[in-house]
mmCIF file of C-alpha atoms in Angstrom:
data_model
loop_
_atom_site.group_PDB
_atom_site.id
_atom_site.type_symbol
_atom_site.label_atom_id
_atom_site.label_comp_id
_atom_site.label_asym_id
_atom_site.label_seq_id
_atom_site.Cartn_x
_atom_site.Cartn_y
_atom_site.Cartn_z
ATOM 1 C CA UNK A 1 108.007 114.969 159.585
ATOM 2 C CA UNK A 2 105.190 112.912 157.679
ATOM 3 C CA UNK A 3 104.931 110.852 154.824
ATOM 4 C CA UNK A 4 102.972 113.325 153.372
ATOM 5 C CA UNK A 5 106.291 115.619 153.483
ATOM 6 C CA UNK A 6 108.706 112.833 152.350
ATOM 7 C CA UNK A 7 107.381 111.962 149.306
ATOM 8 C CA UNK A 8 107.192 115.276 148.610
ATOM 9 C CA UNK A 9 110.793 115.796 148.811
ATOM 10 C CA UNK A 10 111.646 112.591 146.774
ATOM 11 C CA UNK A 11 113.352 113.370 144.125
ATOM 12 C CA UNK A 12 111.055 112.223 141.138
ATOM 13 C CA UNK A 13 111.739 112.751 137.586
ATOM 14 C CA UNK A 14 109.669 116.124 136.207
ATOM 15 C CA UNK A 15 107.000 114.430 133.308
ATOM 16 C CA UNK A 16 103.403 114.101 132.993
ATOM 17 C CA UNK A 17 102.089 116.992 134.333
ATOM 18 C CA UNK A 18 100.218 118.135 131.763
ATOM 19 C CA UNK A 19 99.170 115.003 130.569
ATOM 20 C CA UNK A 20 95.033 114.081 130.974
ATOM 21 C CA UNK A 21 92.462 111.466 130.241
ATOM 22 C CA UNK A 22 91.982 111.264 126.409
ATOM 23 C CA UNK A 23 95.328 112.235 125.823
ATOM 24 C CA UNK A 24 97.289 110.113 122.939
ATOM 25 C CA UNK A 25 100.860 109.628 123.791
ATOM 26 C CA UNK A 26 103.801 107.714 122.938
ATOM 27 C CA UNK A 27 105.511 106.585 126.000
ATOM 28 C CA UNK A 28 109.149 105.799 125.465
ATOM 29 C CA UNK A 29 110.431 102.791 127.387
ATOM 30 C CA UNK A 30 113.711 101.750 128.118
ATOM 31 C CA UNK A 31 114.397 97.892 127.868
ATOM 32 C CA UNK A 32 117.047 96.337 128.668
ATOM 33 C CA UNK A 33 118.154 93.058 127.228
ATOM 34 C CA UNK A 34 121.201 91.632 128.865
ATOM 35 C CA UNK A 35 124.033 94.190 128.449
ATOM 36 C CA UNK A 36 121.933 96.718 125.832
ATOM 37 C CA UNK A 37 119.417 99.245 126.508
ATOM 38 C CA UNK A 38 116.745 100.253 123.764
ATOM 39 C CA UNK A 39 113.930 102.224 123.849
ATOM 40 C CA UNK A 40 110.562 101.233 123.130
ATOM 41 C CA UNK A 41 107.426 102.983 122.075
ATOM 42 C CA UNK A 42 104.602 101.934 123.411
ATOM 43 C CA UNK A 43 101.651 104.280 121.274
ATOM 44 C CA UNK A 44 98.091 104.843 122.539
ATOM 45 C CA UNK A 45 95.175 106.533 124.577
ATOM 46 C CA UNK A 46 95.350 107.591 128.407
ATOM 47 C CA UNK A 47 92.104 106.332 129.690
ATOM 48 C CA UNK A 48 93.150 106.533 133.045
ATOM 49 C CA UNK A 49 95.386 108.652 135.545
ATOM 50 C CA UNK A 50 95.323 106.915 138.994
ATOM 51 C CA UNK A 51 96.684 109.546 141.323
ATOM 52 C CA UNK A 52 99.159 108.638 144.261
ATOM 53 C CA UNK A 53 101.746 110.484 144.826
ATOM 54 C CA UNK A 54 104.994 109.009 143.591
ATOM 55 C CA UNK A 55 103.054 105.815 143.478
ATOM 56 C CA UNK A 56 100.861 107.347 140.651
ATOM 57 C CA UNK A 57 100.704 105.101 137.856
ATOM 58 C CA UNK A 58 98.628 105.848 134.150
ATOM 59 C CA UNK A 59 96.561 103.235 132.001
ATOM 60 C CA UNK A 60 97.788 103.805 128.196
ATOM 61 C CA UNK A 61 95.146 101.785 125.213
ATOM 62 C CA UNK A 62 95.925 100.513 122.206
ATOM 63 C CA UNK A 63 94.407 98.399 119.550
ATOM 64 C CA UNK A 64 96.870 96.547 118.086
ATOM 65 C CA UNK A 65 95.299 93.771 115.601
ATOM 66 C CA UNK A 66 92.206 93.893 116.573
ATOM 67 C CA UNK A 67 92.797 93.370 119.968
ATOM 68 C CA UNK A 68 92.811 95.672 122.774
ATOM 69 C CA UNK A 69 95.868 96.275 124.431
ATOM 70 C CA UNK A 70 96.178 98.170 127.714
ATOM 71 C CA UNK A 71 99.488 98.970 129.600
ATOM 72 C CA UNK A 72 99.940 100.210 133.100
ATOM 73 C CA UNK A 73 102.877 102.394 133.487
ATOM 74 C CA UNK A 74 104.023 103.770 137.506
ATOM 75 C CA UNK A 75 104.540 107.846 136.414
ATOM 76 C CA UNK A 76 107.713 108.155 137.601
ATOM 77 C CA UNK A 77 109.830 105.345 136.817
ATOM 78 C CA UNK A 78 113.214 105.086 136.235
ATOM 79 C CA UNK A 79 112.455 102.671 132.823
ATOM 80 C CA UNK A 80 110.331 105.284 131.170
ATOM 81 C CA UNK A 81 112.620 107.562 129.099
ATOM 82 C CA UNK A 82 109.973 109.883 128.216
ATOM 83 C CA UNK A 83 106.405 110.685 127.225
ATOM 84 C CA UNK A 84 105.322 112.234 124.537
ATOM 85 C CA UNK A 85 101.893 113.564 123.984
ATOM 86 C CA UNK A 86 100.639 113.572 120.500
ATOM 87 C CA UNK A 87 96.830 115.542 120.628
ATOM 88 C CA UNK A 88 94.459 116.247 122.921
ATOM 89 C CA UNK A 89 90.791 114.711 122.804
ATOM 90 C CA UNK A 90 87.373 115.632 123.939
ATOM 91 C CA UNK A 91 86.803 113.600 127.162
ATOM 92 C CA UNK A 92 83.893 114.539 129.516
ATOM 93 C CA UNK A 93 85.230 112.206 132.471
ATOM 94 C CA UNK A 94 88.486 111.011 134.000
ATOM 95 C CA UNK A 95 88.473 106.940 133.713
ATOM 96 C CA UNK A 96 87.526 106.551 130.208
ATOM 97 C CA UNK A 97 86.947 102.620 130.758
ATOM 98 C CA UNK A 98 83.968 103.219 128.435
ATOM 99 C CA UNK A 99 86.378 102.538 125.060
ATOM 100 C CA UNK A 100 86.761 99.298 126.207
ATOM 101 C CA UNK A 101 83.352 98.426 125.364
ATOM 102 C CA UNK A 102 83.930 100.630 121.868
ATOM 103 C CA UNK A 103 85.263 99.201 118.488
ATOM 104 C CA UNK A 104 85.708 101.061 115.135
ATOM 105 C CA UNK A 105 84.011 104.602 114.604
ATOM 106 C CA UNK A 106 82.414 104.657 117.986
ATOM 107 C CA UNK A 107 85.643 104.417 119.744
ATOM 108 C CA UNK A 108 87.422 107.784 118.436
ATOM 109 C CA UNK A 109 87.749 110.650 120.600
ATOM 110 C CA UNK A 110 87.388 113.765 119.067
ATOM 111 C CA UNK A 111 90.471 116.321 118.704
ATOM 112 C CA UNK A 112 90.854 119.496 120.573
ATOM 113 C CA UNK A 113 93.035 121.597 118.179
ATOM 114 C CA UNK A 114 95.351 123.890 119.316
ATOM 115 C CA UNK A 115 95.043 122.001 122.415
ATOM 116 C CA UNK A 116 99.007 121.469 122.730
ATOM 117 C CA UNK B 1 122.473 85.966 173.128
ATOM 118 C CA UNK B 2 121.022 89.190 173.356
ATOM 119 C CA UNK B 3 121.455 91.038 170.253
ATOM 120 C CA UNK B 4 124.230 93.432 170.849
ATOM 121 C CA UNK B 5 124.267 95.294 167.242
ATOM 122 C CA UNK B 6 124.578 98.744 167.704
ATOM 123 C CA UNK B 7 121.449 100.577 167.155
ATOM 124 C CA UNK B 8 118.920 103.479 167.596
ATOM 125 C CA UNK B 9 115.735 104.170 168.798
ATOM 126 C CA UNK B 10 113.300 105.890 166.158
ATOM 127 C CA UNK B 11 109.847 106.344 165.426
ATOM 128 C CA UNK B 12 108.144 104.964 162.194
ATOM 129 C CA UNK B 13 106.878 107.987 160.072
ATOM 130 C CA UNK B 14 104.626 105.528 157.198
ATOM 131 C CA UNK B 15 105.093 103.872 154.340
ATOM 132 C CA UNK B 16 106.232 104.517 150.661
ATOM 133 C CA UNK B 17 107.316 103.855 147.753
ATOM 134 C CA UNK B 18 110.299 104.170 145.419
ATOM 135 C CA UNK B 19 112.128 102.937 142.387
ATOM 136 C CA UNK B 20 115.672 100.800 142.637
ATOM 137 C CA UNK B 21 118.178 100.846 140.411
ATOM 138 C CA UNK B 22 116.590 98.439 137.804
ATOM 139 C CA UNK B 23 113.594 100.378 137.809
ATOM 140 C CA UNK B 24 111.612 97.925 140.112
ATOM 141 C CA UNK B 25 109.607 99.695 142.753
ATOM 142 C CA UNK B 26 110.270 99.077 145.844
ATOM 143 C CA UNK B 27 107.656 99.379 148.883
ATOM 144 C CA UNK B 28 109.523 100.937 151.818
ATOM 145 C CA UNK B 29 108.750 102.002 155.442
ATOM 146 C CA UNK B 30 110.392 105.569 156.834
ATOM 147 C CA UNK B 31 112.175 105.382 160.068
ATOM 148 C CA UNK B 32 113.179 109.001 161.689
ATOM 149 C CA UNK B 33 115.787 107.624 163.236
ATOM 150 C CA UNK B 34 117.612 109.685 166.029
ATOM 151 C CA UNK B 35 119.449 111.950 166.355
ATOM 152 C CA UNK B 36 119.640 110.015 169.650
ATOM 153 C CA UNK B 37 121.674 110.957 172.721
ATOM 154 C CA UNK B 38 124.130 109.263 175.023
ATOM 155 C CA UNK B 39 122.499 109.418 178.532
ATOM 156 C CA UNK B 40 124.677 107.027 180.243
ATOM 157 C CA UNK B 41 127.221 104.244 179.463
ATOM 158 C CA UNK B 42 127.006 101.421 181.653
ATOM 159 C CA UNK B 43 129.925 98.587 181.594
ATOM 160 C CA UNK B 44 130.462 95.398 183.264
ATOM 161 C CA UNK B 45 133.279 96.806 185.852
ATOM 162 C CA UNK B 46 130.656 99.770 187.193
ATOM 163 C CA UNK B 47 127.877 98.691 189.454
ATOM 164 C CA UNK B 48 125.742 97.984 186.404
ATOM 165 C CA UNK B 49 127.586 95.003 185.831
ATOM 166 C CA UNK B 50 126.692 94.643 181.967
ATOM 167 C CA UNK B 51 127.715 96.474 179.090
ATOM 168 C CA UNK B 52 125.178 99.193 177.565
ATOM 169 C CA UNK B 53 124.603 102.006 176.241
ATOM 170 C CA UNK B 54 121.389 104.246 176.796
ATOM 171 C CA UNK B 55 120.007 106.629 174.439
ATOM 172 C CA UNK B 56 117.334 109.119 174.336
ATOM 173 C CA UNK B 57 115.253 110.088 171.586
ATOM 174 C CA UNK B 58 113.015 113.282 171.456
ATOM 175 C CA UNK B 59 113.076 116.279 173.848
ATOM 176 C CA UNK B 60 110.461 116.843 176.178
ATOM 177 C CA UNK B 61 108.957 119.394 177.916
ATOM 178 C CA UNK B 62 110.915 120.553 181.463
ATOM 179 C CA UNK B 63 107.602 120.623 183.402
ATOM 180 C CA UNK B 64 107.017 116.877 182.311
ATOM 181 C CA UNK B 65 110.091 116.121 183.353
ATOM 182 C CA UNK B 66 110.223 114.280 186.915
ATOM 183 C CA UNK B 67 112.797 115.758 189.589
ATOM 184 C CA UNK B 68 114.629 112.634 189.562
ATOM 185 C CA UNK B 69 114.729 112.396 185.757
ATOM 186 C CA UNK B 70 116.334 115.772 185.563
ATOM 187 C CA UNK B 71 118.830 114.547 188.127
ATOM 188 C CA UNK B 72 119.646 111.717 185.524
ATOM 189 C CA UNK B 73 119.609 114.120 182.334
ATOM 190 C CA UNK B 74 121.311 116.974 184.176
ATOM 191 C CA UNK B 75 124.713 114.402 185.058
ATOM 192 C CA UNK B 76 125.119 113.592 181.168
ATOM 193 C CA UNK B 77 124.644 117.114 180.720
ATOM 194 C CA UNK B 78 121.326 116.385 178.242
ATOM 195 C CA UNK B 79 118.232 117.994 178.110
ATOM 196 C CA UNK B 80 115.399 115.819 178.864
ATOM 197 C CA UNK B 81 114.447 113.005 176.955
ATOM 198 C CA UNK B 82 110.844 111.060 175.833
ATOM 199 C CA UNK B 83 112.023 108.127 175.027
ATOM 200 C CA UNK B 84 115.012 106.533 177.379
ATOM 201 C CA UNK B 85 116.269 102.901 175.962
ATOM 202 C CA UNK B 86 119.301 100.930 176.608
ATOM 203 C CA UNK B 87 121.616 98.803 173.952
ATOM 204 C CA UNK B 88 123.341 96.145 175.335
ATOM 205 C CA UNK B 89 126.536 96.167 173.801
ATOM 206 C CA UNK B 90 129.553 93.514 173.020
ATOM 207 C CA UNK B 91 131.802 93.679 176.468
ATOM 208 C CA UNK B 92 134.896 96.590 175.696
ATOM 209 C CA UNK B 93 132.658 97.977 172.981
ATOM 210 C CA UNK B 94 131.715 100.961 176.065
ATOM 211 C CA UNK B 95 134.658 103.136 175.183
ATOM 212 C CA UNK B 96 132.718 104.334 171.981
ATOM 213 C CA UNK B 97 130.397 106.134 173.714
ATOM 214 C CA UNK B 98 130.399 109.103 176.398
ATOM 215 C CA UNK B 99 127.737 110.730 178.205
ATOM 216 C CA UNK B 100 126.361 114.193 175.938
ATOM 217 C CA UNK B 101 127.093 111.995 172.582
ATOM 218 C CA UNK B 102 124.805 112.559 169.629
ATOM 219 C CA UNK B 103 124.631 109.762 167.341
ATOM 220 C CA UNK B 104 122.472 109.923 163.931
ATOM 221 C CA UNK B 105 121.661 107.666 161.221
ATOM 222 C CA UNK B 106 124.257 108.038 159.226
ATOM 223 C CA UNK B 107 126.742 107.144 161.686
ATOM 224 C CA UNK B 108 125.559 103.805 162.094
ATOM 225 C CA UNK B 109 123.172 102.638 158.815
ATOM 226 C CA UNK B 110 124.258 103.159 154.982
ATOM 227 C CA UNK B 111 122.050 101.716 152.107
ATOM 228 C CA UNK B 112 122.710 98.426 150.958
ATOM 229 C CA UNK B 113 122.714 96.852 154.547
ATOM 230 C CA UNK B 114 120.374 94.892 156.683
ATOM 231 C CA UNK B 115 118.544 96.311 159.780
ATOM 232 C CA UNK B 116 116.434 94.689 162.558
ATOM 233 C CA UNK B 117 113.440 96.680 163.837
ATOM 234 C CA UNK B 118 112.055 96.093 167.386
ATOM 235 C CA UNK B 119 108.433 97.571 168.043
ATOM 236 C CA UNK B 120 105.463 96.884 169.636
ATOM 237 C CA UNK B 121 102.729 94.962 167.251
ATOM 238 C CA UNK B 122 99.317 96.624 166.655
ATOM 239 C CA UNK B 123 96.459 95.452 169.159
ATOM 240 C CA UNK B 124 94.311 92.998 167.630
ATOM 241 C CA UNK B 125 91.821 93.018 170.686
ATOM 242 C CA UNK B 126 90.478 89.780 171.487
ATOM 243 C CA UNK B 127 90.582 87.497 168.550
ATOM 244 C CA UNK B 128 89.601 84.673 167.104
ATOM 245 C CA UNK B 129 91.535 81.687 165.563
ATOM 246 C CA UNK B 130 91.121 82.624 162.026
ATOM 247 C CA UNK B 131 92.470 86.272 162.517
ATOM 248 C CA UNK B 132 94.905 85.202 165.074
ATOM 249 C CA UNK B 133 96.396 81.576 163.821
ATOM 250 C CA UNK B 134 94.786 81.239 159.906
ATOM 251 C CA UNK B 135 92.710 78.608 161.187
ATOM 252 C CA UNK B 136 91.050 77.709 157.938
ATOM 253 C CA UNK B 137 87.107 78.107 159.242
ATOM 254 C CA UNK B 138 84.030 76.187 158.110
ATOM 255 C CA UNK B 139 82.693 76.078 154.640
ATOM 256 C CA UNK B 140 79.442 78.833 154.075
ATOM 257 C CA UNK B 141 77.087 76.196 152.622
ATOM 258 C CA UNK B 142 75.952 72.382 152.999
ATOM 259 C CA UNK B 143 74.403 73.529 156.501
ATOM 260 C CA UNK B 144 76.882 75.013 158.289
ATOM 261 C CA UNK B 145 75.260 76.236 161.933
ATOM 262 C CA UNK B 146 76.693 79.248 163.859
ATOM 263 C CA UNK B 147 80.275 77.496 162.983
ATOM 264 C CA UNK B 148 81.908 79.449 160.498
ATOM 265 C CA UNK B 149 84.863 80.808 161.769
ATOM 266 C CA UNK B 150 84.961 77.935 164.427
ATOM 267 C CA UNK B 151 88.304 76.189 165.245
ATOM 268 C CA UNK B 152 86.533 73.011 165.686
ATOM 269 C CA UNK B 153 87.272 70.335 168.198
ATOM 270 C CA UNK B 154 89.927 70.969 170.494
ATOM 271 C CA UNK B 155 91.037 67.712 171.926
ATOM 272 C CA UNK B 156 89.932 64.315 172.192
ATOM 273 C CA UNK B 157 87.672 61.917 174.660
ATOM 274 C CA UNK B 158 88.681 59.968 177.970
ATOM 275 C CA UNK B 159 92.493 60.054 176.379
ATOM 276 C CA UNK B 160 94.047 62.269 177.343
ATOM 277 C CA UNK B 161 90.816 63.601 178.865
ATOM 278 C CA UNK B 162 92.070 67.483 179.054
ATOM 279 C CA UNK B 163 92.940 69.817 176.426
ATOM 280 C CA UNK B 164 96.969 69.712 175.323
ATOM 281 C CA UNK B 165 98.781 72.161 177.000
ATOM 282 C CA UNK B 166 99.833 75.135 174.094
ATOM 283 C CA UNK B 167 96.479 74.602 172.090
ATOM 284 C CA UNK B 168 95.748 77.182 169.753
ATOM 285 C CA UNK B 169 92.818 78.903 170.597
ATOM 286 C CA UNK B 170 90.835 82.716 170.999
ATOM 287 C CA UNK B 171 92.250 85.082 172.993
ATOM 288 C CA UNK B 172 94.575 88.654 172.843
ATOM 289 C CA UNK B 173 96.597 89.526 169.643
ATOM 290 C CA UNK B 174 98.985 92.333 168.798
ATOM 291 C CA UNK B 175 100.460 94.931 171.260
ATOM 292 C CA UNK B 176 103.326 92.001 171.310
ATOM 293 C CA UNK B 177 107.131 93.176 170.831
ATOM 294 C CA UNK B 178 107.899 91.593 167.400
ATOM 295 C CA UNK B 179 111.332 91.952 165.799
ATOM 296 C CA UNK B 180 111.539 91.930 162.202
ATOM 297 C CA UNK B 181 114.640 90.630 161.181
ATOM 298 C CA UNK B 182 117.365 91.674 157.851
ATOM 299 C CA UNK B 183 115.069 94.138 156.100
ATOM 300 C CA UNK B 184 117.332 95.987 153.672
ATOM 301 C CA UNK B 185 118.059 99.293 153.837
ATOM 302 C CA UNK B 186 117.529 100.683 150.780
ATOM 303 C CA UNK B 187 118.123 104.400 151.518
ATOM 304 C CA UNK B 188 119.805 106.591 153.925
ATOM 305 C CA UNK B 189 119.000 110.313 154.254
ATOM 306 C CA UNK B 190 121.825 111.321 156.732
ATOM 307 C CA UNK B 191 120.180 115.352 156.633
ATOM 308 C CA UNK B 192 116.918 114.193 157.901
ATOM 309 C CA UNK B 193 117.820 111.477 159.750
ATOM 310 C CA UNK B 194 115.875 108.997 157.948
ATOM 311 C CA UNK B 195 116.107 105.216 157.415
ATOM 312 C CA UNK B 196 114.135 103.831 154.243
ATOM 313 C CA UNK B 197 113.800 99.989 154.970
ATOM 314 C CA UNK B 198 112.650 97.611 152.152
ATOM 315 C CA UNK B 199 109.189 95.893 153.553
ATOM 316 C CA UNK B 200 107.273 96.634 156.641
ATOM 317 C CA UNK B 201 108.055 97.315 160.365
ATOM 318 C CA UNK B 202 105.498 95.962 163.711
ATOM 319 C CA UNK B 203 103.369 98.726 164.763
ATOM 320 C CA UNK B 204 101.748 102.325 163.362
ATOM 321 C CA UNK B 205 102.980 105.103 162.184
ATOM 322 C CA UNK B 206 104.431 106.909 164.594
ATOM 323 C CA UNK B 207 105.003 104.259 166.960
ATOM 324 C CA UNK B 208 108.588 104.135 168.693
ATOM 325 C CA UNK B 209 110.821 101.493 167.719
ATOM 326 C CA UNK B 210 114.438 100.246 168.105
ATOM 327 C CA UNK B 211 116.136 100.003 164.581
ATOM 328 C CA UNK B 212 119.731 97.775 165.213
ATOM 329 C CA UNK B 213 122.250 96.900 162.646
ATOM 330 C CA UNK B 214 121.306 93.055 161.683
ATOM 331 C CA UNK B 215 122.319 90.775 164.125
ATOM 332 C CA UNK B 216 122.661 87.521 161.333
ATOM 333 C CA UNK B 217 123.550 90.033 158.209
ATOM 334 C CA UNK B 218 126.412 92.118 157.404
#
């Protein structure tokens, strides 16, 4: 038995498979304040997809006012109801840190139709 | 007193991660702990003199087996072991045990309790204080000479005129027995034998290690 086998066999929620770099989603996230539970959308681009395992964990971008607003979410936990992907985008590499540096027209990603 | 918990011997398979129940994650080290196997029961009225218990863990091979090991294996009635440890146990507490006894973790650990873990540290090699004591160093600029990672003056002049006995300096680190004490124990996977303590445990992956119920935690 290795690690390699173990977190294999964890038992990890099925979502995100066919989710890739360029990709806008809505994640749903579940927040709890004191005794209630809501759910939260959280709306933007996947510019990154940092593979581990059960430790994987995605980079979702926003602009929200002007200002750029990046949130890390771990794939597979428990406080993410569920994602949702919205369209599919032209993306010729797999960290798109390069929107970062992008306001206004130059920052759009253009659509694959059909894509989904 | 000698901890007297009852416990296993295991070997540390890596580390992980998973979520708790409020969706935090939670950084955990695998134990494969056991199934381990009564080899002999030792009490304070035999010649022993003490009370113990002593387990093996992991079959080995007949031919690497020494003639007067399988003597020893053959009277519990156990094939041979790797690894042969004793647990010293609380004086009456012998009873629980017999000779040919298989005990798992799940008959000793359940999540939500506190384990220690026994094991031989990594070897460090020779090292110096920085590494070995978090001696703070020099600074890299305002002419610094050959001193960086210095401990810097180790005593004083005529008084005392030596060095104080216990002063921290260079020398061997690691391949120590450490004992990490009350990690949690966040899962139990009684099928597999396996032990999923919160934190980290002394030595690689792989390494053999005792894994006790906490001595100071319920």
């Amino acid at each position: 038995m290795d690690i390699a086998t173990i977190e294999k066999n964890l038992e990890l929620p099925d979502r995100g498979r066919d989710m890739k770099p360029g990709d806008k989603v809505r994640v749903h996230v579940k927040i709890t304040e004191g005794e209630k539970t809501r759910i939260q959308v959280f709306e933007g681009t996947v510019i990154k997809i940092q593979q581990g395992g059960p430790r994987t964990t995605f980079t979702v971008r926003k602009v929200s006012y002007n200002v750029g607003v990046e949130r890390i979410f771990p794939l597979f936990s428990p406080s993410i109801d569920h994602i949702e992907i919205k369209s599919r985008h032209e993306v010729r590499r797999a960290k798109l840190y390069y929107l970062r540096d992008r306001r206004g027209k130059s920052a759009r990603l253009k659509e694959i139709r059909g894509a989904l | 007193m000698a901890n007297t918990s009852p416990g296993l011997i295991g070997r540390k398979i890596g580390m992980t991660q998973i979520f708790g129940d409020n969706g935090e994650a939670v950084a955990v080290t695998v134990i494969e702990a056991g199934p381990n196997t009564v080899i002999s029961v030792k009490s304070s009225d035999s010649a022993a003199g003490y009370d113990a218990v002593q387990l093996g863990f992991a079959d080995k091979k007949e031919s690497r087996t020494t003639k007067p090991e399988a003597g020893h294996f053959a009277k519990a009635g156990v094939s041979p072991k790797k690894y042969v440890q004793e647990f010293r146990l609380e004086s009456g507490k012998t009873g629980d045990f017999a000779p040919g006894q298989s005990i798992a973790a799940g008959d000793l650990f359940e999540a939500g309790g506190f384990a220690d873990v026994t094991a031989v540290s990594k070897g460090r090699g020779f090292a110096g204080v920085m590494k070995k004591y978090n001696f703070r160093g020099f600074i890299r600029s305002h002419g610094t000479h050959e001193y960086f990672r210095h401990g810097g003056s180790i005593g004083t002049r005529l008084t005392p005129g030596h060095v104080l006995k216990g002063k921290k300096m260079p020398g061997h680190m690691g391949a120590a027995q450490v004992t990490v004490q009350n990690l949690r124990i966040v899962k139990v996977d009684a099928e597999n034998n396996l032990v999923f303590l919160k934190g980290g445990v002394p030595g690689p992956n792989g390494g053999i290690i005792r894994l006790r119920k906490a001595q100071k935690k319920g």
